[in-house]
mmCIF file of C-alpha atoms and ligand atoms in Angstrom:
data_model
loop_
_atom_site.group_PDB
_atom_site.id
_atom_site.type_symbol
_atom_site.label_atom_id
_atom_site.label_comp_id
_atom_site.label_asym_id
_atom_site.label_seq_id
_atom_site.Cartn_x
_atom_site.Cartn_y
_atom_site.Cartn_z
ATOM 1 C CA MET N 1 8.273 52.434 -9.107
ATOM 2 C CA LYS N 2 5.449 49.921 -9.824
ATOM 3 C CA ASP N 3 3.695 52.304 -12.174
ATOM 4 C CA LEU N 4 6.922 53.061 -14.055
ATOM 5 C CA ILE N 5 7.515 49.332 -14.508
ATOM 6 C CA GLN N 6 3.969 48.948 -15.843
ATOM 7 C CA LYS N 7 4.476 51.956 -18.135
ATOM 8 C CA ALA N 8 7.683 50.401 -19.500
ATOM 9 C CA ALA N 9 5.953 47.029 -20.015
ATOM 10 C CA GLU N 10 3.043 48.639 -21.884
ATOM 11 C CA ALA N 11 5.421 50.597 -24.070
ATOM 12 C CA LEU N 12 7.290 47.376 -24.928
ATOM 13 C CA LEU N 13 4.022 45.634 -25.814
ATOM 14 C CA GLN N 14 3.013 48.575 -28.056
ATOM 15 C CA SER N 15 6.418 48.892 -29.685
ATOM 16 C CA ARG N 16 7.164 47.833 -33.273
ATOM 17 C CA HIS N 17 10.931 48.143 -33.063
ATOM 18 C CA ALA N 18 12.314 48.172 -29.521
ATOM 19 C CA ILE N 19 16.072 48.141 -28.867
ATOM 20 C CA ALA N 20 18.251 48.201 -25.749
ATOM 21 C CA LEU N 21 21.441 50.154 -25.091
ATOM 22 C CA THR N 22 23.597 48.885 -22.224
ATOM 23 C CA GLY N 23 26.668 49.854 -20.243
ATOM 24 C CA ALA N 24 28.863 48.596 -17.436
ATOM 25 C CA GLY N 25 26.038 49.009 -14.913
ATOM 26 C CA ILE N 26 24.221 45.954 -16.281
ATOM 27 C CA SER N 27 27.262 43.769 -15.501
ATOM 28 C CA THR N 28 28.068 44.913 -11.957
ATOM 29 C CA GLU N 29 25.652 42.303 -10.608
ATOM 30 C CA SER N 30 27.850 39.746 -12.425
ATOM 31 C CA GLY N 31 30.802 40.905 -10.321
ATOM 32 C CA ILE N 32 32.394 43.138 -12.992
ATOM 33 C CA PRO N 33 33.113 46.671 -11.728
ATOM 34 C CA ASP N 34 31.770 49.667 -13.650
ATOM 35 C CA PHE N 35 33.909 52.753 -14.324
ATOM 36 C CA ARG N 36 32.268 55.910 -13.002
ATOM 37 C CA GLY N 37 29.838 54.600 -10.374
ATOM 38 C CA PRO N 38 30.689 55.052 -6.646
ATOM 39 C CA ASP N 39 32.778 51.828 -6.726
ATOM 40 C CA GLY N 40 33.855 52.354 -10.339
ATOM 41 C CA LEU N 41 37.359 51.531 -11.617
ATOM 42 C CA TRP N 42 38.098 55.091 -12.730
ATOM 43 C CA THR N 43 36.447 56.561 -9.608
ATOM 44 C CA LYS N 44 38.745 54.490 -7.384
ATOM 45 C CA ASN N 45 41.842 54.483 -9.588
ATOM 46 C CA PRO N 46 42.291 57.596 -11.781
ATOM 47 C CA GLU N 47 45.776 56.343 -12.701
ATOM 48 C CA ALA N 48 44.226 53.271 -14.344
ATOM 49 C CA GLU N 49 42.014 55.570 -16.402
ATOM 50 C CA ARG N 50 45.049 57.593 -17.491
ATOM 51 C CA MET N 51 46.768 54.358 -18.535
ATOM 52 C CA ALA N 52 43.690 53.243 -20.473
ATOM 53 C CA TYR N 53 43.881 56.464 -22.495
ATOM 54 C CA GLU N 54 47.342 55.349 -23.667
ATOM 55 C CA SER N 55 46.541 51.798 -24.776
ATOM 56 C CA TYR N 56 45.786 52.670 -28.388
ATOM 57 C CA PHE N 57 48.895 54.814 -28.841
ATOM 58 C CA LYS N 58 50.939 51.986 -27.310
ATOM 59 C CA PHE N 59 49.504 49.567 -29.851
ATOM 60 C CA GLN N 60 50.183 51.915 -32.762
ATOM 61 C CA LYS N 61 53.740 52.618 -31.570
ATOM 62 C CA ASN N 62 54.794 49.071 -30.685
ATOM 63 C CA PRO N 63 52.277 46.222 -31.354
ATOM 64 C CA ARG N 64 54.737 43.617 -30.019
ATOM 65 C CA GLU N 65 54.960 45.401 -26.636
ATOM 66 C CA TYR N 66 51.169 45.838 -26.613
ATOM 67 C CA TRP N 67 50.747 42.093 -27.025
ATOM 68 C CA ILE N 68 53.340 41.156 -24.439
ATOM 69 C CA GLU N 69 51.496 43.408 -21.964
ATOM 70 C CA ARG N 70 48.141 41.872 -22.933
ATOM 71 C CA LEU N 71 49.439 38.313 -22.482
ATOM 72 C CA THR N 72 51.411 38.887 -19.260
ATOM 73 C CA GLY N 73 49.718 41.849 -17.516
ATOM 74 C CA PRO N 74 46.628 41.686 -15.229
ATOM 75 C CA SER N 75 43.184 42.523 -16.746
ATOM 76 C CA ILE N 76 41.780 45.589 -14.963
ATOM 77 C CA LEU N 77 38.251 44.095 -15.200
ATOM 78 C CA GLY N 78 39.287 40.769 -13.618
ATOM 79 C CA ASP N 79 38.712 37.369 -15.257
ATOM 80 C CA LEU N 80 35.836 38.165 -17.636
ATOM 81 C CA GLU N 81 35.899 34.646 -19.051
ATOM 82 C CA LYS N 82 34.553 33.324 -15.736
ATOM 83 C CA ALA N 83 31.790 35.946 -15.404
ATOM 84 C CA ALA N 84 28.176 34.779 -15.807
ATOM 85 C CA PRO N 85 25.158 36.753 -17.060
ATOM 86 C CA ASN N 86 22.762 38.028 -14.363
ATOM 87 C CA PRO N 87 18.938 38.422 -14.394
ATOM 88 C CA GLY N 88 19.320 41.772 -16.214
ATOM 89 C CA HIS N 89 21.074 40.166 -19.201
ATOM 90 C CA LEU N 90 18.647 37.215 -19.119
ATOM 91 C CA ALA N 91 15.608 39.547 -19.133
ATOM 92 C CA LEU N 92 16.811 41.270 -22.320
ATOM 93 C CA ALA N 93 17.460 37.879 -23.950
ATOM 94 C CA GLU N 94 13.925 36.826 -23.004
ATOM 95 C CA LEU N 95 12.443 39.977 -24.600
ATOM 96 C CA GLU N 96 14.326 39.081 -27.780
ATOM 97 C CA GLN N 97 12.960 35.539 -27.713
ATOM 98 C CA MET N 98 9.472 37.083 -27.412
ATOM 99 C CA GLU N 99 10.388 39.021 -30.595
ATOM 100 C CA ILE N 100 9.766 42.294 -28.755
ATOM 101 C CA LEU N 101 13.414 43.389 -28.465
ATOM 102 C CA LYS N 102 15.101 43.584 -31.868
ATOM 103 C CA CYS N 103 18.671 44.356 -30.853
ATOM 104 C CA VAL N 104 21.071 45.089 -27.990
ATOM 105 C CA ILE N 105 23.777 47.706 -28.533
ATOM 106 C CA THR N 106 26.315 47.360 -25.735
ATOM 107 C CA GLN N 107 29.383 49.283 -24.590
ATOM 108 C CA ASN N 108 30.471 46.212 -22.621
ATOM 109 C CA ILE N 109 33.287 44.010 -23.898
ATOM 110 C CA ASP N 110 32.333 41.102 -21.577
ATOM 111 C CA ASN N 111 30.274 38.968 -24.019
ATOM 112 C CA LEU N 112 27.592 38.495 -21.312
ATOM 113 C CA HIS N 113 24.632 39.376 -23.541
ATOM 114 C CA GLN N 114 25.693 36.626 -25.921
ATOM 115 C CA LYS N 115 26.211 34.232 -22.983
ATOM 116 C CA ALA N 116 22.664 35.094 -21.806
ATOM 117 C CA GLY N 117 21.301 34.004 -25.202
ATOM 118 C CA SER N 118 20.848 37.353 -26.971
ATOM 119 C CA LYS N 119 21.330 36.825 -30.723
ATOM 120 C CA LYS N 120 21.377 40.358 -32.162
ATOM 121 C CA VAL N 121 24.116 42.100 -30.194
ATOM 122 C CA LEU N 122 26.212 45.013 -31.481
ATOM 123 C CA ASP N 123 29.458 45.251 -29.487
ATOM 124 C CA TYR N 124 29.983 49.018 -29.829
ATOM 125 C CA HIS N 125 33.281 48.981 -27.886
ATOM 126 C CA GLY N 126 34.345 45.580 -29.171
ATOM 127 C CA ASN N 127 34.330 42.108 -27.623
ATOM 128 C CA MET N 128 37.107 40.727 -25.405
ATOM 129 C CA SER N 129 36.710 37.241 -26.916
ATOM 130 C CA LEU N 130 37.689 38.382 -30.429
ATOM 131 C CA LEU N 131 40.686 39.789 -32.307
ATOM 132 C CA ARG N 132 40.358 42.384 -35.092
ATOM 133 C CA CYS N 133 42.710 43.307 -37.900
ATOM 134 C CA TYR N 134 44.024 46.862 -37.634
ATOM 135 C CA SER N 135 44.043 47.148 -41.460
ATOM 136 C CA CYS N 136 40.962 45.326 -42.793
ATOM 137 C CA ASP N 137 38.769 45.150 -39.624
ATOM 138 C CA ALA N 138 38.246 41.390 -40.072
ATOM 139 C CA ARG N 139 37.541 39.635 -36.765
ATOM 140 C CA PHE N 140 38.919 36.305 -35.582
ATOM 141 C CA ASP N 141 38.662 33.843 -32.725
ATOM 142 C CA PRO N 142 41.963 34.139 -30.786
ATOM 143 C CA ARG N 143 42.174 30.343 -30.466
ATOM 144 C CA GLN N 144 43.110 30.288 -34.151
ATOM 145 C CA PHE N 145 46.505 31.813 -33.359
ATOM 146 C CA ASP N 146 48.192 29.966 -30.447
ATOM 147 C CA LEU N 147 49.211 33.327 -28.902
ATOM 148 C CA GLU N 148 51.199 31.644 -26.119
ATOM 149 C CA ARG N 149 53.436 29.957 -28.711
ATOM 150 C CA LEU N 150 53.890 33.229 -30.644
ATOM 151 C CA PHE N 151 54.941 34.764 -27.325
ATOM 152 C CA ARG N 152 57.389 31.956 -26.474
ATOM 153 C CA GLU N 153 58.919 32.111 -29.955
ATOM 154 C CA ASP N 154 58.975 35.930 -29.862
ATOM 155 C CA ARG N 155 56.813 36.105 -33.012
ATOM 156 C CA LEU N 156 54.272 38.652 -31.742
ATOM 157 C CA PRO N 157 52.110 40.458 -32.945
ATOM 158 C CA PRO N 158 49.745 37.954 -34.554
ATOM 159 C CA LEU N 159 49.074 38.743 -38.224
ATOM 160 C CA CYS N 160 45.841 38.777 -40.208
ATOM 161 C CA PRO N 161 45.376 35.631 -42.338
ATOM 162 C CA ARG N 162 43.470 37.789 -44.868
ATOM 163 C CA CYS N 163 45.659 40.835 -45.428
ATOM 164 C CA ASN N 164 48.734 40.192 -43.280
ATOM 165 C CA GLY N 165 47.875 43.272 -41.243
ATOM 166 C CA VAL N 166 48.569 43.415 -37.502
ATOM 167 C CA LEU N 167 45.893 41.956 -35.230
ATOM 168 C CA LYS N 168 44.804 43.675 -32.022
ATOM 169 C CA SER N 169 42.145 42.837 -29.480
ATOM 170 C CA ASP N 170 38.671 43.660 -30.813
ATOM 171 C CA ILE N 171 38.282 45.952 -27.789
ATOM 172 C CA VAL N 172 37.908 49.594 -28.907
ATOM 173 C CA HIS N 173 40.384 51.663 -26.905
ATOM 174 C CA PHE N 174 40.010 55.341 -26.088
ATOM 175 C CA HIS N 175 41.004 57.452 -29.153
ATOM 176 C CA GLU N 176 40.241 54.494 -31.459
ATOM 177 C CA ALA N 177 37.459 54.799 -34.070
ATOM 178 C CA ILE N 178 34.350 52.641 -33.641
ATOM 179 C CA PRO N 179 34.558 49.919 -36.348
ATOM 180 C CA MET N 180 32.489 51.059 -39.340
ATOM 181 C CA ASP N 181 30.195 48.018 -39.486
ATOM 182 C CA VAL N 182 29.123 48.336 -35.835
ATOM 183 C CA ALA N 183 28.870 52.150 -36.012
ATOM 184 C CA ASP N 184 26.625 52.012 -39.104
ATOM 185 C CA GLN N 185 24.339 49.271 -37.798
ATOM 186 C CA SER N 186 23.994 50.994 -34.404
ATOM 187 C CA GLN N 187 23.047 54.303 -35.993
ATOM 188 C CA GLU N 188 20.537 52.525 -38.210
ATOM 189 C CA GLU N 189 18.934 50.858 -35.180
ATOM 190 C CA ALA N 190 18.828 54.128 -33.231
ATOM 191 C CA LEU N 191 17.099 55.855 -36.162
ATOM 192 C CA LYS N 192 14.691 52.954 -36.740
ATOM 193 C CA CYS N 193 13.580 52.233 -33.151
ATOM 194 C CA ASP N 194 10.303 53.400 -31.622
ATOM 195 C CA LEU N 195 11.401 52.364 -28.124
ATOM 196 C CA MET N 196 14.879 52.571 -26.592
ATOM 197 C CA LEU N 197 15.674 50.998 -23.223
ATOM 198 C CA ILE N 198 18.921 52.423 -21.790
ATOM 199 C CA CYS N 199 20.324 50.191 -19.054
ATOM 200 C CA GLY N 200 23.225 50.780 -16.677
ATOM 201 C CA THR N 201 25.223 53.504 -18.367
ATOM 202 C CA SER N 202 26.360 56.971 -17.239
ATOM 203 C CA ALA N 203 25.774 58.014 -20.881
ATOM 204 C CA THR N 204 28.888 60.210 -20.742
ATOM 205 C CA VAL N 205 31.064 58.488 -23.363
ATOM 206 C CA PHE N 206 30.827 59.499 -27.021
ATOM 207 C CA PRO N 207 30.001 58.626 -29.721
ATOM 208 C CA PHE N 208 27.787 56.004 -27.984
ATOM 209 C CA ALA N 209 25.943 58.724 -26.029
ATOM 210 C CA LEU N 210 24.907 60.257 -29.367
ATOM 211 C CA LEU N 211 22.618 57.287 -30.145
ATOM 212 C CA PRO N 212 19.803 58.323 -27.748
ATOM 213 C CA ARG N 213 20.105 61.893 -29.025
ATOM 214 C CA MET N 214 19.789 60.680 -32.623
ATOM 215 C CA ALA N 215 16.682 58.693 -31.691
ATOM 216 C CA ARG N 216 15.198 61.715 -29.897
ATOM 217 C CA GLN N 217 16.063 64.064 -32.785
ATOM 218 C CA ARG N 218 14.582 61.738 -35.374
ATOM 219 C CA SER N 219 11.462 61.097 -33.366
ATOM 220 C CA LEU N 220 10.441 64.656 -32.635
ATOM 221 C CA GLY N 221 6.655 64.476 -32.740
ATOM 222 C CA GLN N 222 6.702 60.804 -33.706
ATOM 223 C CA GLY N 223 6.812 59.441 -30.191
ATOM 224 C CA THR N 224 9.892 57.286 -29.792
ATOM 225 C CA MET N 225 9.862 56.305 -26.114
ATOM 226 C CA ILE N 226 13.254 56.466 -24.383
ATOM 227 C CA ILE N 227 13.406 54.804 -20.954
ATOM 228 C CA GLU N 228 16.459 54.787 -18.662
ATOM 229 C CA ILE N 229 17.070 52.105 -16.027
ATOM 230 C CA ASN N 230 20.001 53.209 -13.913
ATOM 231 C CA ALA N 231 21.228 53.538 -10.338
ATOM 232 C CA GLY N 232 21.016 57.319 -10.717
ATOM 233 C CA PRO N 233 20.154 60.132 -13.151
ATOM 234 C CA THR N 234 22.423 60.799 -16.137
ATOM 235 C CA PRO N 235 22.826 63.715 -18.605
ATOM 236 C CA LEU N 236 20.030 62.046 -20.633
ATOM 237 C CA THR N 237 17.717 62.486 -17.637
ATOM 238 C CA GLN N 238 18.823 66.047 -16.981
ATOM 239 C CA GLU N 239 18.539 67.094 -20.626
ATOM 240 C CA LYS N 240 15.161 65.332 -20.927
ATOM 241 C CA ILE N 241 16.428 63.167 -23.758
ATOM 242 C CA SER N 242 14.813 60.240 -21.956
ATOM 243 C CA ASP N 243 11.088 60.196 -21.187
ATOM 244 C CA PHE N 244 11.639 58.747 -17.719
ATOM 245 C CA LEU N 245 14.186 57.051 -15.462
ATOM 246 C CA ILE N 246 13.463 53.936 -13.435
ATOM 247 C CA GLN N 247 16.019 54.302 -10.653
ATOM 248 C CA GLY N 248 17.481 51.091 -9.286
ATOM 249 C CA ARG N 249 19.406 47.940 -10.211
ATOM 250 C CA THR N 250 18.985 46.552 -13.716
ATOM 251 C CA GLY N 251 19.154 42.969 -12.386
ATOM 252 C CA GLU N 252 16.037 43.638 -10.304
ATOM 253 C CA ILE N 253 14.037 46.012 -12.523
ATOM 254 C CA LEU N 254 14.394 44.323 -15.939
ATOM 255 C CA PRO N 255 12.986 40.947 -14.718
ATOM 256 C CA LEU N 256 10.020 42.833 -13.156
ATOM 257 C CA ILE N 257 9.350 44.529 -16.495
ATOM 258 C CA VAL N 258 9.461 41.154 -18.310
ATOM 259 C CA GLN N 259 7.071 39.706 -15.726
ATOM 260 C CA GLU N 260 4.622 42.553 -16.491
ATOM 261 C CA VAL N 261 5.058 42.075 -20.243
ATOM 262 C CA ARG N 262 4.421 38.349 -19.929
ATOM 263 C CA LYS N 263 1.047 38.991 -18.230
ATOM 264 C CA SER N 264 -0.457 40.386 -21.415
ATOM 265 C CA TRP N 265 1.928 39.118 -24.053
ATOM 266 C CA SER N 266 0.589 36.701 -26.630
ATOM 267 C CA LYS N 267 2.613 34.911 -29.327
ATOM 268 C CA ASN N 268 0.797 36.540 -32.291
ATOM 269 C CA ARG N 269 1.290 40.140 -31.039
ATOM 270 C CA HIS N 270 4.513 41.022 -32.895
HETATM 271 N N1 LIG T 301 21.981 48.739 -12.042
HETATM 272 C C1 LIG T 301 21.769 49.974 -12.580
HETATM 273 N N2 LIG T 301 22.732 50.920 -12.727
HETATM 274 C C2 LIG T 301 23.958 50.589 -12.277
HETATM 275 C C3 LIG T 301 24.254 49.330 -11.667
HETATM 276 C C4 LIG T 301 23.189 48.391 -11.570
HETATM 277 N N3 LIG T 301 23.373 47.178 -11.042
HETATM 278 N N4 LIG T 301 25.585 49.311 -11.343
HETATM 279 C C5 LIG T 301 26.082 50.528 -11.713
HETATM 280 N N5 LIG T 301 25.114 51.289 -12.272
HETATM 281 C C6 LIG T 301 25.247 52.605 -12.921
HETATM 282 C C7 LIG T 301 26.312 53.526 -12.327
HETATM 283 O O1 LIG T 301 25.771 54.288 -11.273
HETATM 284 C C8 LIG T 301 26.660 54.390 -13.548
HETATM 285 O O2 LIG T 301 25.739 55.464 -13.678
HETATM 286 O O3 LIG T 301 25.681 52.341 -14.246
HETATM 287 C C9 LIG T 301 26.453 53.455 -14.724
HETATM 288 C C10 LIG T 301 27.753 52.907 -15.316
HETATM 289 O O4 LIG T 301 28.406 53.987 -15.922
HETATM 290 P P1 LIG T 301 29.955 53.891 -16.305
HETATM 291 O O5 LIG T 301 30.707 53.306 -15.206
HETATM 292 O O6 LIG T 301 30.361 55.233 -16.810
HETATM 293 O O7 LIG T 301 29.962 52.829 -17.483
HETATM 294 P P2 LIG T 301 29.594 53.045 -19.017
HETATM 295 O O8 LIG T 301 28.569 54.084 -19.185
HETATM 296 O O9 LIG T 301 29.321 51.712 -19.597
HETATM 297 O O10 LIG T 301 31.020 53.576 -19.600
HETATM 298 C C11 LIG T 301 31.145 53.765 -20.950
HETATM 299 O O11 LIG T 301 33.493 54.160 -20.741
HETATM 300 O O12 LIG T 301 35.348 53.600 -19.621
HETATM 301 C C12 LIG T 301 34.732 53.478 -20.824
HETATM 302 O O13 LIG T 301 34.956 51.858 -22.502
HETATM 303 C C13 LIG T 301 34.456 52.050 -21.217
HETATM 304 O O14 LIG T 301 32.473 51.136 -22.272
HETATM 305 C C14 LIG T 301 32.935 51.969 -21.230
HETATM 306 C C15 LIG T 301 32.523 53.400 -21.434
#
């Protein structure tokens, strides 16, 4: 393990454009369950997964009902507002402050990278603290809309101040397209990076799982380093898309990597 941590730290120090891809595994140490791990939401409750596959169709069919459910029903991930970033999130934010990490592309909707201080975050599956217009993709802070009052006065769904389209949560549901702006920027980063850290994801959900493959494809012979940090191997490990896997908890391994980086990092390196 120690040598893999050193190898990862050296690669970060050598990198010109390092990025990180993250999944639910990086937030389990913040008390938010993942989906497909041994204690994952879908692993334990396949019915909940089946329901999640219907959310988008429900919204398209009856946005008012969708909103009533969102405002009155329980959140399957618990109270995300109260969740706090853990040492894994903080380590990535620190690498950004050191100008080594250029961007985080996350599948998580929990806003914890932003809470940890990361500035360049692409929310690939949306962000629970935002609303997005179904027609023009504009995003808004939900506090602008007094949703409780719209509910009381039976005036749901909230409408877009720009185009009068229907607003939904910014969360990207199954069957829903990844918003164009985030999809384009993420692909650009994956094609530009010379180091990709992949943290806490089963890498089984597409199109996100294409990003490492794009980086590998583009880099054939040009040496993009792809490093996984995960509780166990993933298809990226098995298919040798990644160069190596550091097996363990992101909240423990990422701070150790930053510690190693700090030993030989100097301000004028990057
Ligand atoms: N450290 C490292 N790895 C961890 C940790 C941890 N503390 N906790 C869990 N893991 C691993 C699990 O073993 C699993 O391999 O992280 C991975 C999480 O995988 P998933 O549960 O499949 O989550 P993710 O890859 O983010 O899912 C992708 O699927 O359900 C949808 O929209 C949802 O964004 C989500 C997407």
